[in-house]
Amino acid sequence: MAARVVELRVHGVSNTPPADILCLTPEPGNDGPTPWLVAGDAMTGFYRSTAPDPAEPVAVEAYSWGQLTSGARTAKDVERALWTALLPFTLANVALHARPDIPADPETERWRDRPGVAAWLIRLFCLSLTGTLVLAATGIGVDLIGWQCVDNHCLRRIPGPWEFLGSGWWGTGAHSLAIGLLVPLGLLTVIGLLTWRTYQYEAAMPAGTGAPDPGPLTNPLQDPTFWCGEGQVRRAAVLHLCTGVVIASAVPLGAVLVMDPPTGGRAILAWSTVSLLAVPLVITLVALGQPYLSRRAGDTPLGPWSALIAVLTLAGLVGTVALLLLPDGPAGIPLADQRPPDGCTLDGGVPGCREDRSLPGFDWIIAWYGTGQAILLLAIGAVSRSGRRALLVPATGVVLIVLGCGWLGGWLPGAPPAPDWLSTPLVAAPAVALAALGLLLPRTPSASGGSPPHRQDGVAWGGCGPAVLAGFGWLLGIAYSAGGLYWATDWLNNGATPSGLSAITPPLPVMWAGLAFLVALVGLALTGLRAWCLFVGLRRRRLAALTRPAAPLSGHDLRRCRDVAAFQALHRLVGGHALRLSGWFAAGTVPLAVAGLAGGLAHTRPVPAQPTGWEVVLKTAVDIGDSLLGWLPVAISGVGLLVYRNDTVRRSVGVLWDVGTFWPRAAHPLAPPSYAERAVPQLQTRTAGLLALPATHSYKADAIILSGHSQGAVISAAVILQMPAQWRRRIWFFSYGCQFTRLYGRVFPAFFGPDRLRTLTAALSHDDGADPDGGGGTDRPGGHAEPGWTNFWRDTDPLGWQVTAGEREVVVRDPAALHPSGGEVTDPPIRNHSGYPEAPEYRRERARVATLLSGAIPAPRAGTG
């Protein structure tokens, strides 16, 4: 009998409606075929036409998953668009999957090996990134509100009845600092509640379909637990949230210990609290490299270590609050006298108002915290590029910083006094620059395979991809934090600029961050200018190729050729230059970050409070940079809201967002949830279910063409690698508009690199060795022996390129012609990234594949449904 073939289409990032996926054209009277939900739900569903064309060689079914991200115009999508505020966490989480040498079998990864060391460093950096936002919230609550906002005029600007903090019992000692802890604790509560909401989909494979092949894994995506990591997310979330509480508690606790050294009973409480807060940090640092956290094992309990950390952290928080609420100790100077004097908000002439009265030590905490993160990023890049031996370079930088600070502090035994000209920035900046030299060490080959011959298909950013991605997340996290601190300072000052004479003073590193952010924007503009120049050159060359005929062209023909040349140039720009341009920008931010950190450690303003001459220009630049930082989170959230409202924004911005949220939260549990944790198991279940249906069922499929567009091709590839072998033999893969080589293959070589991508070709091979029951052949319909994978691409598609992994390549002409034809009066459209199933090349290939798959079907073996 003839096989029944089903084409299962999966859309890309633009959230194509089911009617468009099925190529349904409305007819007059609105009585034409419409999409019909046959499986799933309104969130993620499978659709078929209510009036299928009997002439079509295959039945077409569409899988719609776009509402898992931000592609639908619903109120829930407005809420999901706010996930963009956690973009720094997303980038840091993606860095874990960008390691170039991830072993195919996660059980073989050891923390002492190169991938294990890199994974531990990345998870440690993700933990520190959580602390960055917590430090910003602590600065707002503890420093700006609890410490500096002392008079009623300032306190009235805070929503709610907070005037009690300025007088009475709450206005003495460190009592108000305990209230300030509500801000970081509230932030952690909100993020923690968001983390517990996930798109996890507990898929159940149809009975009799078997399990994924138990043989050796050749691609990490074959790991059966790859998309089932809810237990890992919950355990890691406990570590991150508890670490955030420890950092928030340590700021006021450390300040009080320095300003008012405790004695007697206060000392016992203080140092007991320090011990309670230190133990969770030690356990967390060890747990980050253990299988308890680095392996994905489905929905498992939190475990005793998580409970211990939570209990110790809660006890440390209680001890911190209790110490803050105790009366002042015998330090000699009451804590209230070290705070800004009352009345500075209304009258800046009050004695003491012109001095920096911010929380003592908080500026140093922020500056050294950022310095440590910078060295950690450099260590990640060095290890990813050159192996674990490259850790010697950033480790040397850390040793130099410790020795230099010990020399400056006078506690280095046997060392002469430090010269007067030596300062902290002169110690830290060269040490960080030395650590950056680790990025220039020779690159060692990774275990995932060598680079292909073409430069544009090699590993992105010279093997430093994890550091680049995490670094962009770090810069965004710093920008968010500095912007929040600037906005809160400006609000409490009633519009006075923090860089000028204002009553509430932000941490000094914030001012340096504003100046660095403005310079970074200039660098970004120069990078965009370079991209435009490349685009113009590419377009000129493509236009020359299109206008080669000697006959003169009309104005219409010239405009038409110019339009086609623009899309072809964009295709080459994105495929051959985009990652290199972003790498140049990342390299330019390294000296900028070092200079900003040195300025923060200098504990001075980038511009005097009362500038004169050219300093006025610098002050204006600082104010502009700080203002832009304050609006950055709002701007990014606004773009997130536009993603579901504007198709152009959706296609341009959504591709980056969907790449980031495709990967599971294996490094940063507070990142937005992975939509693939639902989409991949659900599509896998549907594919196997159609093949396992009884022969009498109307939806029964003997073979399936799994057709993925753009990001849908990535989802489909993950599904195929998770499928048991007996079902892969009945699947043919269509990919079009996909980024396997120029984007995924370069940024994520351990999953889609040249060697790892051939695993997908082998999995779809129609002659992949002996069958599991001991026979010598396969159960492929028709018995043909070619890879079951066809890739379509256009030279006008910015996101679609050749794959060159042993699959069949089909070039789709676009546009179909330069002039109207077939009785049309308008030019054929330039499809670029859309409309592949409507192309004649696609239809011919589908007919050919349907013929191959429609051969005689042998009787199914046991265990194949």
PDB file of C-alpha atoms in Angstrom, residues 603-690:
ATOM      1  CA  HIS A 603      37.210  57.282  44.539  1.00  0.00           C
ATOM      2  CA  THR A 604      37.009  60.620  42.757  1.00  0.00           C
ATOM      3  CA  ARG A 605      34.445  62.227  40.505  1.00  0.00           C
ATOM      4  CA  PRO A 606      35.076  62.180  36.751  1.00  0.00           C
ATOM      5  CA  VAL A 607      34.409  65.934  36.877  1.00  0.00           C
ATOM      6  CA  PRO A 608      34.522  68.434  39.784  1.00  0.00           C
ATOM      7  CA  ALA A 609      31.250  69.353  41.450  1.00  0.00           C
ATOM      8  CA  GLN A 610      31.750  72.964  40.301  1.00  0.00           C
ATOM      9  CA  PRO A 611      33.370  72.641  36.851  1.00  0.00           C
ATOM     10  CA  THR A 612      34.980  75.486  34.960  1.00  0.00           C
ATOM     11  CA  GLY A 613      36.161  75.837  31.370  1.00  0.00           C
ATOM     12  CA  TRP A 614      36.375  72.591  29.408  1.00  0.00           C
ATOM     13  CA  GLU A 615      35.217  70.698  32.507  1.00  0.00           C
ATOM     14  CA  VAL A 616      31.696  71.968  31.764  1.00  0.00           C
ATOM     15  CA  VAL A 617      31.704  69.898  28.571  1.00  0.00           C
ATOM     16  CA  LEU A 618      32.813  66.819  30.485  1.00  0.00           C
ATOM     17  CA  LYS A 619      30.133  67.430  33.117  1.00  0.00           C
ATOM     18  CA  THR A 620      27.516  67.649  30.367  1.00  0.00           C
ATOM     19  CA  ALA A 621      28.764  64.341  28.917  1.00  0.00           C
ATOM     20  CA  VAL A 622      28.537  62.700  32.341  1.00  0.00           C
ATOM     21  CA  ASP A 623      24.999  64.000  32.863  1.00  0.00           C
ATOM     22  CA  ILE A 624      23.929  62.792  29.416  1.00  0.00           C
ATOM     23  CA  GLY A 625      25.465  59.364  30.000  1.00  0.00           C
ATOM     24  CA  ASP A 626      23.801  59.022  33.399  1.00  0.00           C
ATOM     25  CA  SER A 627      20.446  60.114  31.973  1.00  0.00           C
ATOM     26  CA  LEU A 628      20.718  57.584  29.153  1.00  0.00           C
ATOM     27  CA  LEU A 629      21.552  54.897  31.688  1.00  0.00           C
ATOM     28  CA  GLY A 630      18.425  55.799  33.634  1.00  0.00           C
ATOM     29  CA  TRP A 631      16.250  55.371  30.546  1.00  0.00           C
ATOM     30  CA  LEU A 632      17.959  52.215  29.259  1.00  0.00           C
ATOM     31  CA  PRO A 633      15.814  49.654  31.158  1.00  0.00           C
ATOM     32  CA  VAL A 634      12.684  51.531  30.090  1.00  0.00           C
ATOM     33  CA  ALA A 635      13.864  51.631  26.476  1.00  0.00           C
ATOM     34  CA  ILE A 636      14.636  47.905  26.386  1.00  0.00           C
ATOM     35  CA  SER A 637      11.284  47.051  27.959  1.00  0.00           C
ATOM     36  CA  GLY A 638       9.628  49.323  25.394  1.00  0.00           C
ATOM     37  CA  VAL A 639      11.312  47.417  22.589  1.00  0.00           C
ATOM     38  CA  GLY A 640      10.053  44.233  24.214  1.00  0.00           C
ATOM     39  CA  LEU A 641       6.506  45.599  24.079  1.00  0.00           C
ATOM     40  CA  LEU A 642       6.942  46.518  20.416  1.00  0.00           C
ATOM     41  CA  VAL A 643       8.041  42.987  19.597  1.00  0.00           C
ATOM     42  CA  TYR A 644       4.476  41.719  19.678  1.00  0.00           C
ATOM     43  CA  ARG A 645       3.022  44.837  18.063  1.00  0.00           C
ATOM     44  CA  ASN A 646       5.334  45.396  15.119  1.00  0.00           C
ATOM     45  CA  ASP A 647       6.301  42.616  12.712  1.00  0.00           C
ATOM     46  CA  THR A 648       9.465  44.421  11.615  1.00  0.00           C
ATOM     47  CA  VAL A 649      10.684  44.737  15.204  1.00  0.00           C
ATOM     48  CA  ARG A 650       9.649  41.163  15.815  1.00  0.00           C
ATOM     49  CA  ARG A 651      11.756  39.818  12.957  1.00  0.00           C
ATOM     50  CA  SER A 652      14.822  41.941  13.752  1.00  0.00           C
ATOM     51  CA  VAL A 653      14.838  41.896  17.552  1.00  0.00           C
ATOM     52  CA  GLY A 654      12.895  38.684  18.050  1.00  0.00           C
ATOM     53  CA  VAL A 655      15.560  36.569  16.388  1.00  0.00           C
ATOM     54  CA  LEU A 656      18.069  37.559  19.098  1.00  0.00           C
ATOM     55  CA  TRP A 657      15.538  37.109  21.874  1.00  0.00           C
ATOM     56  CA  ASP A 658      14.419  33.684  20.612  1.00  0.00           C
ATOM     57  CA  VAL A 659      18.020  32.525  20.275  1.00  0.00           C
ATOM     58  CA  GLY A 660      18.642  33.483  23.894  1.00  0.00           C
ATOM     59  CA  THR A 661      15.503  31.893  25.334  1.00  0.00           C
ATOM     60  CA  PHE A 662      15.887  28.739  23.243  1.00  0.00           C
ATOM     61  CA  TRP A 663      18.554  27.394  25.595  1.00  0.00           C
ATOM     62  CA  PRO A 664      17.536  25.918  28.973  1.00  0.00           C
ATOM     63  CA  ARG A 665      18.445  27.741  32.165  1.00  0.00           C
ATOM     64  CA  ALA A 666      21.455  25.603  33.023  1.00  0.00           C
ATOM     65  CA  ALA A 667      23.676  28.486  34.219  1.00  0.00           C
ATOM     66  CA  HIS A 668      21.417  31.305  35.417  1.00  0.00           C
ATOM     67  CA  PRO A 669      18.134  30.098  36.926  1.00  0.00           C
ATOM     68  CA  LEU A 670      16.671  33.616  37.119  1.00  0.00           C
ATOM     69  CA  ALA A 671      16.781  34.112  33.351  1.00  0.00           C
ATOM     70  CA  PRO A 672      13.530  34.013  31.337  1.00  0.00           C
ATOM     71  CA  PRO A 673      12.230  30.467  30.855  1.00  0.00           C
ATOM     72  CA  SER A 674      13.186  28.422  27.815  1.00  0.00           C
ATOM     73  CA  TYR A 675      10.285  28.031  25.397  1.00  0.00           C
ATOM     74  CA  ALA A 676      12.060  24.992  23.899  1.00  0.00           C
ATOM     75  CA  GLU A 677      11.454  23.096  27.151  1.00  0.00           C
ATOM     76  CA  ARG A 678       7.850  22.932  26.022  1.00  0.00           C
ATOM     77  CA  ALA A 679       8.160  23.203  22.235  1.00  0.00           C
ATOM     78  CA  VAL A 680      10.722  20.410  21.725  1.00  0.00           C
ATOM     79  CA  PRO A 681       9.002  17.717  23.847  1.00  0.00           C
ATOM     80  CA  GLN A 682       5.594  18.674  22.473  1.00  0.00           C
ATOM     81  CA  LEU A 683       6.723  18.513  18.851  1.00  0.00           C
ATOM     82  CA  GLN A 684       8.548  15.273  19.566  1.00  0.00           C
ATOM     83  CA  THR A 685       5.423  13.781  21.095  1.00  0.00           C
ATOM     84  CA  ARG A 686       3.263  14.839  18.143  1.00  0.00           C
ATOM     85  CA  THR A 687       5.735  13.505  15.580  1.00  0.00           C
ATOM     86  CA  ALA A 688       6.016  10.119  17.249  1.00  0.00           C
ATOM     87  CA  GLY A 689       2.277  10.088  17.947  1.00  0.00           C
ATOM     88  CA  LEU A 690       1.362  10.506  14.284  1.00  0.00           C
TER      89      LEU A 690
END
